[in-house]
Coordinates of C-alpha atoms (C1' of nucleotides) in Angstrom, one line a residue:
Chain E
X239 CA -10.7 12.6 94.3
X240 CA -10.0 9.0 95.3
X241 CA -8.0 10.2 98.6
X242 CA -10.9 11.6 99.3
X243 CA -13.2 8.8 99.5
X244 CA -10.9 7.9 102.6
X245 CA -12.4 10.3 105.1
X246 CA -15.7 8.7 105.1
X247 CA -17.6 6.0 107.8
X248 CA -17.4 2.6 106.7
X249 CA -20.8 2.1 105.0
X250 CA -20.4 4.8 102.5
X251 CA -16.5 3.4 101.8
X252 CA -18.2 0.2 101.3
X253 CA -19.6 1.6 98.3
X254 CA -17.0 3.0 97.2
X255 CA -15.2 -0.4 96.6
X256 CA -17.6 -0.9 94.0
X257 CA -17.2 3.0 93.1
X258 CA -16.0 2.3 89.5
X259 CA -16.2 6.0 88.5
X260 CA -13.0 7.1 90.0
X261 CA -10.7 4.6 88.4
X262 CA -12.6 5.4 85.4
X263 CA -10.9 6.7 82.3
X264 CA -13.9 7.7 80.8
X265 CA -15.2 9.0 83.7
X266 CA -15.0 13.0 83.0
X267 CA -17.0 11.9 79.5
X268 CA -20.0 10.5 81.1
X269 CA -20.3 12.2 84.1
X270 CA -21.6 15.5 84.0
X271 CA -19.0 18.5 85.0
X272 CA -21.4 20.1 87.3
X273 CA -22.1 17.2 89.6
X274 CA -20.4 17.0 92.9
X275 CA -17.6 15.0 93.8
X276 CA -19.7 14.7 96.9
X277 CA -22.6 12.7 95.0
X278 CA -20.5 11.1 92.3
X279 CA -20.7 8.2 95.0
X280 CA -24.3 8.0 94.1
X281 CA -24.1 7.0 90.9
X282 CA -21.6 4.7 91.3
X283 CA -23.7 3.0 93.3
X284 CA -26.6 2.7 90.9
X285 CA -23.8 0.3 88.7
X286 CA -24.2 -3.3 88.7
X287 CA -20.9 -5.6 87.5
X288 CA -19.6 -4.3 84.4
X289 CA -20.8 -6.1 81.6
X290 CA -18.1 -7.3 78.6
X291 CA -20.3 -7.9 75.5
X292 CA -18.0 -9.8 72.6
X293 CA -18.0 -7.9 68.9
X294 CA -21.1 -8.7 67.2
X295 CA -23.3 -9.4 70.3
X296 CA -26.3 -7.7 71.3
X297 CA -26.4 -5.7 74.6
X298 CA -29.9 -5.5 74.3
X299 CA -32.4 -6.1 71.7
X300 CA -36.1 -5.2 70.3
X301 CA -39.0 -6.5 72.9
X302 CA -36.1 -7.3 75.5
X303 CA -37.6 -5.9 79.0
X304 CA -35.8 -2.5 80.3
X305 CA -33.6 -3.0 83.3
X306 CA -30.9 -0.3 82.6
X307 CA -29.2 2.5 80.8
X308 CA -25.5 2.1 79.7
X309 CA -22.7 3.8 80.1
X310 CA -19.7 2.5 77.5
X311 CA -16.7 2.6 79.0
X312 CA -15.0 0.9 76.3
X313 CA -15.4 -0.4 72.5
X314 CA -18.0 0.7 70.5
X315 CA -21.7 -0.1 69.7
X316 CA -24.2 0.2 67.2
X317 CA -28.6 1.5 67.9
X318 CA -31.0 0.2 65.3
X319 CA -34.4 0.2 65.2
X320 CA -35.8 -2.9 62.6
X321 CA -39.2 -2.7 60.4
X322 CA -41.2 -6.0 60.6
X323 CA -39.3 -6.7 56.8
X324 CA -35.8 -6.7 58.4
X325 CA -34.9 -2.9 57.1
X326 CA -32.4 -2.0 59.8
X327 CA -31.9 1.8 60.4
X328 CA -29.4 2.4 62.8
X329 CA -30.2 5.3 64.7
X330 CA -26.5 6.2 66.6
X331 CA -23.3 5.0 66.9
X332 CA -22.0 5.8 70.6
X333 CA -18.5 5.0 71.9
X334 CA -16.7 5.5 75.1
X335 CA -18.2 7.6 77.3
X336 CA -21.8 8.1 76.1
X337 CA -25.2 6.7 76.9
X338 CA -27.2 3.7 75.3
X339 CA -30.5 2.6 76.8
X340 CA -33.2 4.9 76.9
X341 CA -35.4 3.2 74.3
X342 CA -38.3 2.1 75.8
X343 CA -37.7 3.3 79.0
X344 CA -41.3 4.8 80.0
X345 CA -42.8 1.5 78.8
X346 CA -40.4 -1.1 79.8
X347 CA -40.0 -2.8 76.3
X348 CA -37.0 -1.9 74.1
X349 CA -38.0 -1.4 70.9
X350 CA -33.8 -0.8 69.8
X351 CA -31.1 -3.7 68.9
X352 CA -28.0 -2.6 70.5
X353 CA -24.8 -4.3 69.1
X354 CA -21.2 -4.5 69.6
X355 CA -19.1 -3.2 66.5
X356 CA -15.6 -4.5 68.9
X357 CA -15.5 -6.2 72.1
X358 CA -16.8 -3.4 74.4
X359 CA -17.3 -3.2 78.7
X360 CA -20.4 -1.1 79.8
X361 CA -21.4 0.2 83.0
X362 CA -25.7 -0.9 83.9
X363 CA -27.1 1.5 85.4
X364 CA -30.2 0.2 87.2
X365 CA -33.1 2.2 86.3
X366 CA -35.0 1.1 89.1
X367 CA -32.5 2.6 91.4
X368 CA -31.7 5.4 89.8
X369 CA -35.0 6.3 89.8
X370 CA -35.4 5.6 93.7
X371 CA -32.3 7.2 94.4
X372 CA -33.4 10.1 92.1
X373 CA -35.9 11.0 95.0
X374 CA -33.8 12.4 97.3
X375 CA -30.6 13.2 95.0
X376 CA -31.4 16.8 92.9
X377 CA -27.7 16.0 91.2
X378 CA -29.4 12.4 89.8
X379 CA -32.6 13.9 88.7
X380 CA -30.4 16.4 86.7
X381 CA -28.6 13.7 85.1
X382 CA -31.7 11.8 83.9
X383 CA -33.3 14.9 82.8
X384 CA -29.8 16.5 81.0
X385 CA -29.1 12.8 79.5
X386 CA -32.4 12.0 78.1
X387 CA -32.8 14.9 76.7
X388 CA -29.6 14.7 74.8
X389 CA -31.4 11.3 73.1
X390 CA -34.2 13.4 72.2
X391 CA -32.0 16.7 70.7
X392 CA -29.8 13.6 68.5
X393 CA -32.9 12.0 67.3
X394 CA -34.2 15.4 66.0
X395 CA -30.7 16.2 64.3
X396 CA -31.2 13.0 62.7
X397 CA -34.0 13.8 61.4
X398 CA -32.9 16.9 60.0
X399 CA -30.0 14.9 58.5
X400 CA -32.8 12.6 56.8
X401 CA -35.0 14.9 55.6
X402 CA -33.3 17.7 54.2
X403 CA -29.4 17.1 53.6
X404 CA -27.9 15.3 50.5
X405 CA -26.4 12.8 50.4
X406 CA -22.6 14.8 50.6
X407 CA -24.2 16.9 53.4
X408 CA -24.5 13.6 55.4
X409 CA -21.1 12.0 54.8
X410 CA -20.0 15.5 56.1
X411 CA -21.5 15.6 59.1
X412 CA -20.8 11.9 59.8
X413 CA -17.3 12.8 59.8
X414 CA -17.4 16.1 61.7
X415 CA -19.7 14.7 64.0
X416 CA -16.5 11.6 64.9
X417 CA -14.3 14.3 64.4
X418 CA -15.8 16.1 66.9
X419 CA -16.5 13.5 69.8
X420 CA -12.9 11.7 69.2
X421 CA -11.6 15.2 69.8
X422 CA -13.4 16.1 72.8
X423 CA -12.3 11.8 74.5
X424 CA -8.5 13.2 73.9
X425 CA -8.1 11.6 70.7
X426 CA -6.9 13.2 67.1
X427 CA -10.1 15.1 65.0
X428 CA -8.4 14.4 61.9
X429 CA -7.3 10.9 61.9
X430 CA -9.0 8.0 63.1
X431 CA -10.5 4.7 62.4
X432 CA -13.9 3.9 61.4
X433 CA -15.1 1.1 63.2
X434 CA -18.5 0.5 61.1
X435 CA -18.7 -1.2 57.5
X436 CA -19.5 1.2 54.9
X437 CA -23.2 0.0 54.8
X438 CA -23.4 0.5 58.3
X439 CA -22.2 4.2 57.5
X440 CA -24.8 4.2 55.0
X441 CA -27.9 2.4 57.3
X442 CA -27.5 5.4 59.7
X443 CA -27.2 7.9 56.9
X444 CA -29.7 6.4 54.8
X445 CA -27.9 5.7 51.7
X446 CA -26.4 2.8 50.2
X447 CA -23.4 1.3 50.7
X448 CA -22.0 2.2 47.1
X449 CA -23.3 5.4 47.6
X450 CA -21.3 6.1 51.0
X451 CA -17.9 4.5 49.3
X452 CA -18.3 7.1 46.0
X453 CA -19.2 9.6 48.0
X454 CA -15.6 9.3 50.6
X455 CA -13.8 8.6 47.5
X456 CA -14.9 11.7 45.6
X457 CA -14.3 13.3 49.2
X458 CA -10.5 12.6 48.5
X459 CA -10.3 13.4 44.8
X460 CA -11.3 17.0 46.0
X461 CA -8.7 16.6 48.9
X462 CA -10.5 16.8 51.6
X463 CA -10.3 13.9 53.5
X464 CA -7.9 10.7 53.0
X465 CA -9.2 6.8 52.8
X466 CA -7.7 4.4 53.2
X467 CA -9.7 1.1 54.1
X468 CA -11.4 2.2 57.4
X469 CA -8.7 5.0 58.2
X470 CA -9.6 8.1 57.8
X471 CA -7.4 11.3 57.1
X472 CA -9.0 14.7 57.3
X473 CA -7.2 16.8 54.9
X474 CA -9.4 20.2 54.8
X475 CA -11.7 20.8 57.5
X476 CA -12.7 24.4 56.7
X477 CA -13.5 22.7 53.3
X478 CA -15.8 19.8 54.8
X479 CA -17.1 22.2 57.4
X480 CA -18.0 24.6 54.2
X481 CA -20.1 21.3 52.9
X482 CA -22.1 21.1 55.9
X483 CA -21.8 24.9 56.0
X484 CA -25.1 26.0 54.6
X485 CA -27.1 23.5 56.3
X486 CA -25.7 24.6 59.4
X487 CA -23.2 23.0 62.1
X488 CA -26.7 22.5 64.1
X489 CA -26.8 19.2 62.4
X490 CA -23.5 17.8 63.8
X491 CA -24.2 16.0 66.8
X492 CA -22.4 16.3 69.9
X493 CA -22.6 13.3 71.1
X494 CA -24.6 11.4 73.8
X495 CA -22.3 12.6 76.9
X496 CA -23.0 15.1 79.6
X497 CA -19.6 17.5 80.1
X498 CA -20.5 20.6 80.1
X499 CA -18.3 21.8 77.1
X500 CA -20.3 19.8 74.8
X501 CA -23.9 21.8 76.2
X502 CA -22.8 24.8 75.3
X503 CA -21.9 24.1 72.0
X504 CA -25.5 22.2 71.3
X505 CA -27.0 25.3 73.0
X506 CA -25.2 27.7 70.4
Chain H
X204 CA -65.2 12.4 89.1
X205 CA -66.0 16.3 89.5
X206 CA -68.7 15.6 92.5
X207 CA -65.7 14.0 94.2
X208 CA -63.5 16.8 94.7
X209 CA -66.8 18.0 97.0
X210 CA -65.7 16.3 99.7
X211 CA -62.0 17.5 100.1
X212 CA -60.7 20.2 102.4
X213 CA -60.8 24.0 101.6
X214 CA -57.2 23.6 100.5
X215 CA -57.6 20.6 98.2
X216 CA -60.5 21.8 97.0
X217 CA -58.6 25.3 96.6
X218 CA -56.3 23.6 94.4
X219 CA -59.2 21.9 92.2
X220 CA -60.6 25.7 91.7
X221 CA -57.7 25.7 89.2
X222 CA -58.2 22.3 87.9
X223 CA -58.8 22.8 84.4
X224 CA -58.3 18.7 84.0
X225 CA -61.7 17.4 85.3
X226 CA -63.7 19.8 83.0
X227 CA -61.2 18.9 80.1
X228 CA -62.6 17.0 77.0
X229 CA -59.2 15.7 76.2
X230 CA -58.6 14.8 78.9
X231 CA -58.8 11.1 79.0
X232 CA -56.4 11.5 76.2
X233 CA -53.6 13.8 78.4
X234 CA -54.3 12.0 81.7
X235 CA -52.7 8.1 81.7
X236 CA -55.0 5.8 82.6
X237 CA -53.5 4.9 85.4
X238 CA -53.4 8.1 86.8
X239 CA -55.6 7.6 90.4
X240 CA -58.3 10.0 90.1
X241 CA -56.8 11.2 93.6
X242 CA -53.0 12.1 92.3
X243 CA -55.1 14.2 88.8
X244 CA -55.6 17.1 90.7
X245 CA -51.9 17.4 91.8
X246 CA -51.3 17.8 87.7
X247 CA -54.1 20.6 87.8
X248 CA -52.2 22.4 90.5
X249 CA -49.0 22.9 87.5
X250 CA -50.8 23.9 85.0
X251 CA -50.9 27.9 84.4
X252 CA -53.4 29.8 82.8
X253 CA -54.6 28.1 79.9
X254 CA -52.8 29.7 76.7
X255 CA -54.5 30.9 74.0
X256 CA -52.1 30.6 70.3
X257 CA -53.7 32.4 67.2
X258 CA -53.2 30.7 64.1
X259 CA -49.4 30.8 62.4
X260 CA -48.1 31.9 65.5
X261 CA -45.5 30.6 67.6
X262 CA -45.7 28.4 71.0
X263 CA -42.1 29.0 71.3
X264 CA -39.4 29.5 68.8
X265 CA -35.9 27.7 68.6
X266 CA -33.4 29.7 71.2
X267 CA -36.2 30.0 73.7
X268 CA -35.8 29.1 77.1
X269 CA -37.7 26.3 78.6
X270 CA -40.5 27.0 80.7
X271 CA -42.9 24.4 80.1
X272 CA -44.0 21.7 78.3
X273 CA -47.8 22.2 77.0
X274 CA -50.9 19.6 76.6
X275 CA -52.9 20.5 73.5
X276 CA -56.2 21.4 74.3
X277 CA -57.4 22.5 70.8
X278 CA -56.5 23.1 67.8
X279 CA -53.2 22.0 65.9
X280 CA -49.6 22.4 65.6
X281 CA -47.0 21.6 63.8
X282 CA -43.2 21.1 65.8
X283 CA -39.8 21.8 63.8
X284 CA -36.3 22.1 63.5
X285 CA -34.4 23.9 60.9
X286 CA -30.6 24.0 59.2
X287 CA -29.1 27.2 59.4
X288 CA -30.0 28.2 56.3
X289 CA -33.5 27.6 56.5
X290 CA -34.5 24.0 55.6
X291 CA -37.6 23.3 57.9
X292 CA -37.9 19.6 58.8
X293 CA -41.0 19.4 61.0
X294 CA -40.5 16.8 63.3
X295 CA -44.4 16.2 64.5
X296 CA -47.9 17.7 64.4
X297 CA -49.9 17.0 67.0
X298 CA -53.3 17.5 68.1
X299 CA -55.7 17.6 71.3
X300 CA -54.3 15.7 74.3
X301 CA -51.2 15.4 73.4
X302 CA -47.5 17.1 74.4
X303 CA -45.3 19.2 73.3
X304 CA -42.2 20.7 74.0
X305 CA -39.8 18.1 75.7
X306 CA -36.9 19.6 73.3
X307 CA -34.7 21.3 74.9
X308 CA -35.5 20.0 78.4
X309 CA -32.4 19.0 80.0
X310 CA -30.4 21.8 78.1
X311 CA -32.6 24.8 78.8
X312 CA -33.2 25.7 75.7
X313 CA -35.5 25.1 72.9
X314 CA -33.8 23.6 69.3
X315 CA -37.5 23.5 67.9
X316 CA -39.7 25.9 66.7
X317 CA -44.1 24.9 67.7
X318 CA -46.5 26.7 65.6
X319 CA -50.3 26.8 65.6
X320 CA -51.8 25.5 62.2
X321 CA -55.0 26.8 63.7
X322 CA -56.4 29.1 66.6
X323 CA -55.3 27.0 69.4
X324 CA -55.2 26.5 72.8
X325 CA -52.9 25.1 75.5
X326 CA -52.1 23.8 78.7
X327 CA -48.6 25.1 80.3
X328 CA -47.2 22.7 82.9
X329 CA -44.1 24.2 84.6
X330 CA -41.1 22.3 84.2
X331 CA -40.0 23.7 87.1
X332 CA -43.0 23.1 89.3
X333 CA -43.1 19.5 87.3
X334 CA -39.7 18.8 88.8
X335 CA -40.3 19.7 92.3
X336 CA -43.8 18.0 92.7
X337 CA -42.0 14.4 91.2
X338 CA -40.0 14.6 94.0
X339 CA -43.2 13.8 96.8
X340 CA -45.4 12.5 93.9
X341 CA -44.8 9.4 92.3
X342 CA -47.5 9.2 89.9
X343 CA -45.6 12.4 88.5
X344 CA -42.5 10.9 88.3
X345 CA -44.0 7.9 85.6
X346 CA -45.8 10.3 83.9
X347 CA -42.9 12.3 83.3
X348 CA -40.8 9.2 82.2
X349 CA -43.5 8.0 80.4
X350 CA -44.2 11.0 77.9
X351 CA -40.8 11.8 77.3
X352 CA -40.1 8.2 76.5
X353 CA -42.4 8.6 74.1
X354 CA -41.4 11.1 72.6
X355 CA -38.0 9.6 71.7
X356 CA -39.8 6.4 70.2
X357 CA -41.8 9.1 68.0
X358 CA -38.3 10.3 66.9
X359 CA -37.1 6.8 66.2
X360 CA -39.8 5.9 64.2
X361 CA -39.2 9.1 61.8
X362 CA -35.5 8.0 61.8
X363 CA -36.8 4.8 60.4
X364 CA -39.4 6.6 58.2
X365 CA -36.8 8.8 57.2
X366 CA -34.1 6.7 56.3
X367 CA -36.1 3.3 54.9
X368 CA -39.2 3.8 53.7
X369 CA -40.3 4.9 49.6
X370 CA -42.1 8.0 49.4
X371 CA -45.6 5.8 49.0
X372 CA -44.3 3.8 52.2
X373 CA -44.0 7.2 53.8
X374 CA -47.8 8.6 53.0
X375 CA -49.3 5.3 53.6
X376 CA -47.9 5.5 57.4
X377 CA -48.6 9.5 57.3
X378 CA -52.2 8.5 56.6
X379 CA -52.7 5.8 59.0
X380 CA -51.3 7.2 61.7
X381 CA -53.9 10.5 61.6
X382 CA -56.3 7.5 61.0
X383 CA -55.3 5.9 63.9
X384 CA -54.8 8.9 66.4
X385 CA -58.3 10.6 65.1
X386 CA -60.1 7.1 65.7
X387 CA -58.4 7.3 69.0
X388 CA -60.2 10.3 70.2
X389 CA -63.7 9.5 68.9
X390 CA -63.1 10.7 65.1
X391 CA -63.9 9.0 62.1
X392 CA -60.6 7.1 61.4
X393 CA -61.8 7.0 57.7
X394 CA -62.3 10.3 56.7
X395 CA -60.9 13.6 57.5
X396 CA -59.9 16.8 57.3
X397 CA -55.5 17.4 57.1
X398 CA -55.1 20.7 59.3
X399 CA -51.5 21.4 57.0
X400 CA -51.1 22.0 53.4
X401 CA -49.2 19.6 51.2
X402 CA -45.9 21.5 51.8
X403 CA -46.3 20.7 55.3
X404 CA -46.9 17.0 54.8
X405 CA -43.8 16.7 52.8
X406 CA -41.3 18.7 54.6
X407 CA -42.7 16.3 57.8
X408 CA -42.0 13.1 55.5
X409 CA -38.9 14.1 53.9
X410 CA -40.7 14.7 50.6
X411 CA -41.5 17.6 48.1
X412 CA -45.0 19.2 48.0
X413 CA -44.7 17.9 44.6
X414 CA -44.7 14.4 45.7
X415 CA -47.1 14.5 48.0
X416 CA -49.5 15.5 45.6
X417 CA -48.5 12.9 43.2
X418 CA -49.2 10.3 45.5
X419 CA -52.6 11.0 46.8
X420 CA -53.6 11.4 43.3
X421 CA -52.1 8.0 42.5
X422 CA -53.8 6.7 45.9
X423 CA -56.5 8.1 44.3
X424 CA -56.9 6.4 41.2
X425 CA -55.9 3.5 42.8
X426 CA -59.3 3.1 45.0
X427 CA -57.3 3.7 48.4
X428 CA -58.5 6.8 49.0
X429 CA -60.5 9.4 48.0
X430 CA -58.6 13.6 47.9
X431 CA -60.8 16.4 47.7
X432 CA -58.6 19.5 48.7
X433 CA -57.4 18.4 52.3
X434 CA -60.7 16.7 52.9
X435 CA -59.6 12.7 53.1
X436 CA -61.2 9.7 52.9
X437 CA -59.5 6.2 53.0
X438 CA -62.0 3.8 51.1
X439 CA -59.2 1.0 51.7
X440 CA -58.0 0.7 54.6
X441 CA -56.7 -3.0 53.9
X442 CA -54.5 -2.0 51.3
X443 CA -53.6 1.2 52.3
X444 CA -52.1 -1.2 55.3
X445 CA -50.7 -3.2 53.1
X446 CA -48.2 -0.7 51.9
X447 CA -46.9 -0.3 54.5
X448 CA -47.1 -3.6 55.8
X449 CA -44.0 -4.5 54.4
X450 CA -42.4 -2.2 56.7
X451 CA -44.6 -2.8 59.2
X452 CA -46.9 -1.6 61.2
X453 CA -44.7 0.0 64.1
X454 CA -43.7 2.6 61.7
X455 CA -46.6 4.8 62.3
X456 CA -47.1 6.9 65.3
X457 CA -49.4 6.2 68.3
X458 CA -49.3 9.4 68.9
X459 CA -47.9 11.0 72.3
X460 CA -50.3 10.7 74.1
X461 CA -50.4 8.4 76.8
X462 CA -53.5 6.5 77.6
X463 CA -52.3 2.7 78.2
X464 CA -54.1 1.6 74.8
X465 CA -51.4 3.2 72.6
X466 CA -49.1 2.2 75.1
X467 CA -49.2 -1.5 74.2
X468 CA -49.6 -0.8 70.6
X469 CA -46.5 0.6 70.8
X470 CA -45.1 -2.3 72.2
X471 CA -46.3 -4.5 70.1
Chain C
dC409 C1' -5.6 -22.4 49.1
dG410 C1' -9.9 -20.8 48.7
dC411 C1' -14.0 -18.8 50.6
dA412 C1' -16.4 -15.1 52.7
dC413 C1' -16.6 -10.5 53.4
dA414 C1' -15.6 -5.4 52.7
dG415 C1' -14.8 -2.1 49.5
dT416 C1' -14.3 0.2 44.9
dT417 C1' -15.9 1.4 40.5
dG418 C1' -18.7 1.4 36.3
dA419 C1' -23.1 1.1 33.7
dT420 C1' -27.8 1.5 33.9
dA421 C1' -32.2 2.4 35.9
dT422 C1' -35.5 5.0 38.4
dA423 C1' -37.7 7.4 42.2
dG424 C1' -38.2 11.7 43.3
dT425 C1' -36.9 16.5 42.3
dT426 C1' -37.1 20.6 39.7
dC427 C1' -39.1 23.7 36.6
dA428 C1' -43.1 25.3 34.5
dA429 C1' -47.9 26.1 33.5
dG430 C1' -52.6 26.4 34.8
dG431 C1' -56.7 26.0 37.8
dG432 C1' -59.4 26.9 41.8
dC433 C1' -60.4 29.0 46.1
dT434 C1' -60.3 33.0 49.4
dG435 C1' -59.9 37.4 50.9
dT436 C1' -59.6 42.3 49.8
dG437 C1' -60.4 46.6 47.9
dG438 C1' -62.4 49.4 44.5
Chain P
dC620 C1' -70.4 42.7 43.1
dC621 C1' -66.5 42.1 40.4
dA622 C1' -61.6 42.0 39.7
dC623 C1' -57.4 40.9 41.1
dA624 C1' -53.7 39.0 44.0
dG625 C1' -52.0 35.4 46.6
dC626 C1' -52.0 31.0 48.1
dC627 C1' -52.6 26.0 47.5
dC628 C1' -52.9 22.3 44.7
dT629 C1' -52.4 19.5 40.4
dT630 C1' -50.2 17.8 36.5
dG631 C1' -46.7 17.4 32.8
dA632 C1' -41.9 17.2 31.1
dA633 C1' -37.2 17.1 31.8
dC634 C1' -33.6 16.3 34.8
dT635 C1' -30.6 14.3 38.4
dA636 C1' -29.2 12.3 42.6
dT637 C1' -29.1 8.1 44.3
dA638 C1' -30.2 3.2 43.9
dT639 C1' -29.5 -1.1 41.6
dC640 C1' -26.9 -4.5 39.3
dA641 C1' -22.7 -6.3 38.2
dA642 C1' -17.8 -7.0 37.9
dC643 C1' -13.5 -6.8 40.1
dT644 C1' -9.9 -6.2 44.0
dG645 C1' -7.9 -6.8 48.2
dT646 C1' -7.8 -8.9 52.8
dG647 C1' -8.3 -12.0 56.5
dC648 C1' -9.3 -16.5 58.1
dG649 C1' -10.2 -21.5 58.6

DNA sequence: CGCACAGTTGATATAGTTCAAGGGCTGTGG
DNA sequence: CCACAGCCCTTGAACTATATCAACTGTGCG
């Protein structure tokens, strides 16, 4: 791919210097399978410096002006939306590979905290170019539409989730769900670390913290899953996947990324 | 605004044959403000024949494909997504002038189900036709942007809803926010008529019928409002806000509609 | 070392569900 | 026109899932 880049004139190479996206490692995560190679360029154009935010720190946060989306290409962050009392419900985790930043976007106010859970490097994505650019590139306008769209399809999930599931349900399809994604970035989808508190766990779930601990505990009494601390074992999947079962695996996110892989399976 | 159109060519004025939009009573309420009176009738030109939905059917059901998203003329529906095994969380109900059926946009194909809650009738835009126009039309462009960014911040707020708020919390907002949308288009804001049983209500607010019941009777006695069947009428609008008002106010809805009024509540 | 924070676990409280009964309205068919 | 069936809604009583309060443990950090 990067040979590639070699053929062309010298203004387009001149992009590519600053053509992240090939060196990326989580580049086949956030960029859709169908776009060409050809127009990959395009995007990588749209990116600004990448931008280290420290654990703890906000990317972005409530009544903050919209300049861009985010693509993480490392760490992890946290998505809350606040009532005026300080309730904080945190609406997605997303890790490498996904998409933060479309709150707000049509009116240009966030109305989302975004926070770092570890010290984490995103990609901007200018929205103002992106959507100038977006103009005469189909492949762009595809990604906007397939990507925000995704947002909406994970907010309605969650809302499912909410409404309807117990509170075992939910600690199911939290796991399944990081099962899931961690599988599909390369990683194991039975062991992994947590990198949220348990009342973070339980803010996005909503539940309590004590409710989340009992409920990962009583998960391992019954074998399937191991705790220990923030690491998580996953003895029995069938088992969990049987918890969830009856709501249905519609409920299980699929994370905030574009591949292909990952449509068909939301499709289904 | 009509007596305008007089004076365009035979093929503008073609294209204004099929403008539904300048005769439409909601439409003040579909249209942004913003929208130059020039750039409406390019809307017009996307919209199909108007769409008639009888009561209890379906605008589309989950697994359709997507063809368009559709401006409510008249009448009422109610939008929802279900578990596999047949919970129903309904994720909005919405009313004249504003949009439905953004899920599924990016993907193809529709995760919700729309159904009238009363003879109804629609505006189709083609997604399709949508797409292409933006390309040439700016104004297009925003107004796509601009809805479907709305839509998500409608699905945040019921994440927050959802996960945060007490059952009273949760009618309070469900009250003022038909308050607040009805006042919007020229209704009483203070008393009403609720288009969906109480089943409906709580499956929308992650709540049993039960419940619901329970706690407009309790509003009831407590001098908020007055219940007669599904006729409502809030007597106290201060204190019925202050329920919430813990919470806060940008709990409930503005609605997806997009006149620049709601816009900067929203904001707020 | 000691303090702050994350997590576990137990005891108790309670908001909201579930089950159950009854009433009122509406439409239908005899 | 009445009777009956099928909703929709209300209300009560009992139950239960989850929250709340509280005590305790381990762990990391200044």
């Amino acid at each position: 791919m990067l040979t590639k880049t070699k053929f062309y004139a010298n203004a387009i190479e001149h992009q590519y210097e600053r053509f992240r996206c090939g060196h990326c490692k989580v580049r086949e995560h956030c960029l859709p399978s169908w776009m060409p190679d050809s127009e990959e360029g395009r995007i990588a154009t749209l990116i600004d410096t990448e931008r280290k935010v420290r654990r703890g720190d906000y990317l972005y946060r409530s009544g903050d002006s919209v300049q861009d989306i985010f693509a993480v290409m490392s760490g992890y962050f946290k998505v809350s939306v606040m009532s005026e009392d300080g309730r904080e419900q945190i609406t997605g985790f997303y890790m490498a590979g996904e998409f933060i930043g479309y709150d707000g976007i049509g009116v240009g106010i966030r109305f989302c905290n975004a926070i770092a859970l570890e010290d984490s490097v995103v990609c901007p994505i200018s929205i103002d170019n992106l959507n100038t650019q977006s103009i005469r590139v189909s492949s762009l306008r595809r990604f906007v539409t397939e990507t925000s769209g995704q947002q909406l399809a994970r907010a309605h999930r969650m809302a499912l989730l909410l409404g309807k599931l117990s509170a075992e349900e939910r600690l199911a399809a939290f796991l399944l769900d990081l099962s899931q994604r961690l599988q599909a970035r390369g990683y194991s989808s039975t062991e992994f670390h947590l990198r949220m508190t348990r009342e973070e766990i339980g803010s996005h779930l909503g539940l309590t913290f004590e409710t989340v601990s009992r409920i990962f505990s009583q998960f391992q009494e019954r074998g399937l899953i191991r705790v220990q601390k923030r690491y998580i074992q996953i003895c029995d999947l069938v088992r969990l996947k049987m918890i969830l079962g009856r709501a249905g695996q519609n409920v299980i996110s699929v994370s905030a990324d574009c591949d292909s892989a990952s449509l068909q399976v939301r499709a289904g």
